[in-house]
């Protein structure tokens, strides 16, 4: 069974600080996606990483896919209250049909 | 196209009643997914359609749950004889044909509360 473990589960920091969220597995994924979800809404895709070692930047967010394609990280620089939300990672595994989802990291940025 | 649309947004029902939710995916997307999500958790896979064919259904899904996508466009998810444990957010997502690396577009979900 393929599993994705996200850490930390919960993070509350002050505006302006940096943070990193991790997504780890013992399985290899063909790609990994990061989503952000606000309360009462569906997840919104932020980025897809495909190549081992790939780094993608989205303004203050930096996403990295591990060289072995088993893990990924999301780094936020100078966090802002608007970054508050549930961050989910999801990996495309053996099945072409569905993603393997992490349990999410609940992020709160205090002004 | 305004994205994936789900109706209703909220549903409160009494235990034992049947409920039906609707999902209208992005028109060019032939793949449609239903997920269930409880507070603070990641989405849990329920079922998957490619066009009108239901290709996969979670083993966790009881016989009380059924989904259809009759013409390969919109889809419905029905829960019969609802139980309090069915209370959750039900999410629909679609994505285009192609490799597994395409991201999903989610609807805003239907929040079900069984009282």
Short mmCIF file of C-alpha atoms in Angstrom, two decimals:
data_model
loop_
_atom_site.label_atom_id
_atom_site.label_comp_id
_atom_site.label_asym_id
_atom_site.label_seq_id
_atom_site.Cartn_x
_atom_site.Cartn_y
_atom_site.Cartn_z
CA UNK A 1 0.00 0.00 0.00
CA UNK A 2 1.34 3.39 -0.96
CA UNK A 3 1.26 6.01 1.79
CA UNK A 4 2.19 9.67 2.00
CA UNK A 5 3.07 11.14 5.37
CA UNK A 6 2.89 14.86 5.85
CA UNK A 7 4.58 16.81 8.61
CA UNK A 8 3.93 18.78 10.62
CA UNK A 9 0.21 18.16 10.98
CA UNK A 10 -0.28 21.63 12.41
CA UNK A 11 1.83 24.79 12.32
CA UNK A 12 1.08 28.21 13.77
CA UNK A 13 3.65 30.96 13.21
CA UNK A 14 3.96 34.72 13.08
CA UNK A 15 3.74 36.73 9.90
CA UNK A 16 7.13 37.14 8.28
CA UNK A 17 8.58 33.81 9.41
CA UNK A 18 9.69 31.02 7.09
CA UNK A 19 8.38 27.47 7.19
CA UNK A 20 8.75 24.11 5.50
CA UNK A 21 6.17 21.36 5.09
CA UNK A 22 7.30 17.84 4.27
CA UNK A 23 5.70 15.00 2.39
CA UNK A 24 7.41 11.61 2.66
CA UNK A 25 6.89 8.11 1.40
CA UNK A 26 8.74 4.85 0.94
CA UNK A 27 7.14 4.57 -2.50
CA UNK A 28 8.18 6.17 -5.77
CA UNK A 29 5.69 8.50 -7.41
CA UNK A 30 5.61 9.53 -11.04
CA UNK A 31 4.60 13.00 -9.94
CA UNK A 32 3.53 14.86 -6.86
CA UNK A 33 1.00 17.63 -6.53
CA UNK A 34 0.50 20.26 -3.85
CA UNK A 35 -2.91 21.73 -3.08
CA UNK A 36 -4.14 24.46 -0.76
CA UNK A 37 -7.59 24.27 0.76
CA UNK A 38 -9.54 26.93 2.61
CA UNK A 39 -12.39 26.08 5.02
CA UNK A 40 -15.59 25.11 3.24
CA UNK A 41 -13.94 24.95 -0.19
CA UNK A 42 -12.35 22.28 -2.35
CA UNK A 43 -8.56 21.94 -2.70
CA UNK A 44 -6.91 24.17 -5.29
CA UNK A 45 -3.91 22.92 -7.22
CA UNK A 46 -0.72 24.90 -6.57
CA UNK A 47 1.88 22.93 -8.50
CA UNK A 48 2.80 19.56 -10.00
CA UNK A 49 6.39 18.32 -9.81
CA UNK A 50 7.38 15.53 -12.14
CA UNK A 51 11.15 15.16 -12.39
CA UNK A 52 13.35 13.96 -9.53
CA UNK A 53 15.18 16.94 -8.03
CA UNK A 54 12.82 19.40 -9.68
CA UNK A 55 12.33 22.78 -8.00
CA UNK A 56 9.39 25.03 -8.80
CA UNK A 57 8.72 28.49 -7.44
CA UNK A 58 5.39 30.21 -7.08
CA UNK A 59 6.07 33.69 -5.68
CA UNK A 60 7.10 33.05 -2.05
CA UNK A 61 6.43 29.30 -2.28
CA UNK A 62 9.19 26.88 -3.31
CA UNK A 63 8.36 23.26 -4.09
CA UNK A 64 10.95 20.52 -4.39
CA UNK A 65 10.64 16.91 -5.53
CA UNK A 66 13.19 14.53 -4.06
CA UNK A 67 15.83 13.01 -6.30
CA UNK A 68 14.33 9.56 -5.81
CA UNK A 69 10.78 10.88 -6.29
CA UNK A 70 9.74 9.58 -2.87
CA UNK A 71 9.43 12.86 -1.04
CA UNK A 72 8.67 16.52 -1.52
CA UNK A 73 8.81 19.76 0.41
CA UNK A 74 7.03 23.07 0.36
CA UNK A 75 8.91 26.09 1.69
CA UNK A 76 7.19 29.40 2.31
CA UNK A 77 9.30 32.52 2.72
CA UNK A 78 8.03 35.48 4.75
CA UNK A 79 4.66 33.91 5.45
CA UNK A 80 1.59 36.12 5.31
CA UNK A 81 -1.88 35.69 6.87
CA UNK A 82 -3.23 34.98 3.39
CA UNK A 83 -1.14 31.79 3.35
CA UNK A 84 -3.34 30.32 6.08
CA UNK A 85 -5.00 27.09 5.01
CA UNK A 86 -4.74 23.32 4.76
CA UNK A 87 -1.86 22.23 2.53
CA UNK A 88 -2.20 18.81 0.96
CA UNK A 89 0.28 16.75 -1.01
CA UNK A 90 -0.86 14.03 -3.38
CA UNK A 91 1.20 11.53 -5.35
CA UNK A 92 0.43 9.79 -8.62
CA UNK A 93 1.33 6.16 -8.05
CA UNK A 94 0.90 2.84 -9.74
CA UNK A 95 -2.73 3.35 -10.53
CA UNK A 96 -3.42 5.79 -13.30
CA UNK A 97 -6.80 6.47 -11.78
CA UNK A 98 -6.26 8.07 -8.44
CA UNK A 99 -3.89 10.02 -6.28
CA UNK A 100 -2.44 8.99 -2.94
CA UNK A 101 -3.18 11.81 -0.49
CA UNK A 102 -1.37 13.03 2.57
CA UNK A 103 -3.43 13.94 5.63
CA UNK A 104 -2.58 17.61 5.26
CA UNK A 105 -0.78 20.35 7.17
CA UNK A 106 -2.96 22.97 8.79
CA UNK A 107 -1.09 26.25 8.61
CA UNK A 108 -2.05 29.38 10.55
CA UNK A 109 -0.16 32.62 10.01
CA UNK A 110 -0.79 35.15 12.76
CA UNK A 111 -0.58 38.86 11.92
CA UNK B 1 -16.44 27.30 -18.33
CA UNK B 2 -16.55 28.25 -14.67
CA UNK B 3 -14.92 25.13 -13.30
CA UNK B 4 -16.39 22.20 -11.40
CA UNK B 5 -19.83 22.90 -9.96
CA UNK B 6 -21.40 20.97 -7.09
CA UNK B 7 -24.93 21.15 -5.77
CA UNK B 8 -26.18 21.57 -3.18
CA UNK B 9 -23.44 23.28 -1.16
CA UNK B 10 -24.99 22.16 2.10
CA UNK B 11 -27.40 19.38 2.99
CA UNK B 12 -28.88 18.55 6.37
CA UNK B 13 -30.83 15.31 6.51
CA UNK B 14 -32.30 13.02 9.10
CA UNK B 15 -30.75 9.64 9.69
CA UNK B 16 -32.27 7.03 7.41
CA UNK B 17 -33.12 9.42 4.59
CA UNK B 18 -31.67 9.23 1.10
CA UNK B 19 -29.65 12.08 -0.37
CA UNK B 20 -28.34 12.82 -3.85
CA UNK B 21 -25.57 15.20 -4.84
CA UNK B 22 -24.75 16.51 -8.28
CA UNK B 23 -21.43 17.37 -9.92
CA UNK B 24 -20.92 19.20 -13.20
CA UNK B 25 -17.27 18.83 -14.25
CA UNK B 26 -15.28 20.97 -16.64
CA UNK B 27 -16.76 20.10 -20.03
CA UNK B 28 -13.50 18.98 -21.69
CA UNK B 29 -12.57 16.71 -18.79
CA UNK B 30 -13.51 13.09 -19.32
CA UNK B 31 -12.29 11.90 -15.91
CA UNK B 32 -14.42 12.51 -12.85
CA UNK B 33 -13.76 11.62 -9.22
CA UNK B 34 -15.75 11.62 -6.01
CA UNK B 35 -13.99 12.05 -2.69
CA UNK B 36 -15.11 12.33 0.90
CA UNK B 37 -13.28 14.52 3.39
CA UNK B 38 -13.66 14.89 7.13
CA UNK B 39 -12.40 17.86 9.09
CA UNK B 40 -8.63 18.26 9.04
CA UNK B 41 -8.03 15.19 6.90
CA UNK B 42 -7.04 14.62 3.31
CA UNK B 43 -9.61 13.55 0.73
CA UNK B 44 -10.65 9.89 0.78
CA UNK B 45 -11.24 8.31 -2.64
CA UNK B 46 -14.77 7.06 -3.31
CA UNK B 47 -15.10 6.38 -7.02
CA UNK B 48 -13.82 7.28 -10.48
CA UNK B 49 -15.42 7.64 -13.92
CA UNK B 50 -13.85 7.81 -17.32
CA UNK B 51 -16.58 9.19 -19.53
CA UNK B 52 -19.71 7.26 -18.50
CA UNK B 53 -17.86 4.17 -17.28
CA UNK B 54 -17.34 3.73 -13.54
CA UNK B 55 -13.87 2.21 -13.53
CA UNK B 56 -13.07 2.07 -9.86
CA UNK B 57 -14.94 2.11 -6.57
CA UNK B 58 -13.38 2.20 -3.14
CA UNK B 59 -13.64 -1.02 -1.14
CA UNK B 60 -14.45 1.18 1.82
CA UNK B 61 -17.66 2.27 0.17
CA UNK B 62 -20.72 0.44 1.40
CA UNK B 63 -23.59 -0.66 -0.81
CA UNK B 64 -25.54 2.36 0.40
CA UNK B 65 -23.43 4.53 -1.87
CA UNK B 66 -23.96 4.64 -5.62
CA UNK B 67 -22.74 6.97 -8.32
CA UNK B 68 -23.68 7.50 -11.94
CA UNK B 69 -22.47 9.49 -14.89
CA UNK B 70 -25.09 8.57 -17.48
CA UNK B 71 -23.94 10.57 -20.48
CA UNK B 72 -20.35 11.16 -19.55
CA UNK B 73 -21.09 14.70 -18.46
CA UNK B 74 -22.56 15.43 -15.02
CA UNK B 75 -22.47 12.87 -12.23
CA UNK B 76 -24.64 12.09 -9.22
CA UNK B 77 -23.72 10.49 -5.91
CA UNK B 78 -26.53 8.94 -3.91
CA UNK B 79 -26.38 7.81 -0.31
CA UNK B 80 -29.24 5.63 0.85
CA UNK B 81 -30.35 5.22 4.48
CA UNK B 82 -27.90 7.85 5.69
CA UNK B 83 -26.06 7.34 8.96
CA UNK B 84 -24.41 9.90 11.23
CA UNK B 85 -21.02 8.59 10.14
CA UNK B 86 -21.79 9.76 6.61
CA UNK B 87 -21.50 13.37 7.75
CA UNK B 88 -18.60 14.85 5.77
CA UNK B 89 -17.67 17.07 2.86
CA UNK B 90 -18.24 15.32 -0.47
CA UNK B 91 -15.91 16.60 -3.15
CA UNK B 92 -16.05 16.13 -6.89
CA UNK B 93 -13.01 16.63 -9.10
CA UNK B 94 -12.32 16.35 -12.80
CA UNK B 95 -9.24 16.24 -14.97
CA UNK B 96 -8.48 15.88 -18.65
CA UNK B 97 -7.42 12.83 -20.58
CA UNK B 98 -3.73 12.32 -20.59
CA UNK B 99 -0.95 11.38 -18.24
CA UNK B 100 -1.33 10.87 -14.55
CA UNK B 101 0.56 14.08 -13.94
CA UNK B 102 -2.36 16.34 -14.69
CA UNK B 103 -3.76 18.13 -11.66
CA UNK B 104 -7.31 17.80 -10.46
CA UNK B 105 -9.83 20.61 -10.48
CA UNK B 106 -12.11 20.34 -7.49
CA UNK B 107 -15.56 21.71 -6.89
CA UNK B 108 -16.45 23.55 -3.70
CA UNK B 109 -17.99 20.41 -2.27
CA UNK B 110 -21.28 19.44 -0.65
CA UNK B 111 -21.29 19.53 3.14
CA UNK B 112 -23.55 16.76 4.45
CA UNK B 113 -24.80 16.75 8.01
CA UNK B 114 -26.83 13.75 9.18
CA UNK B 115 -28.82 14.42 12.33
#
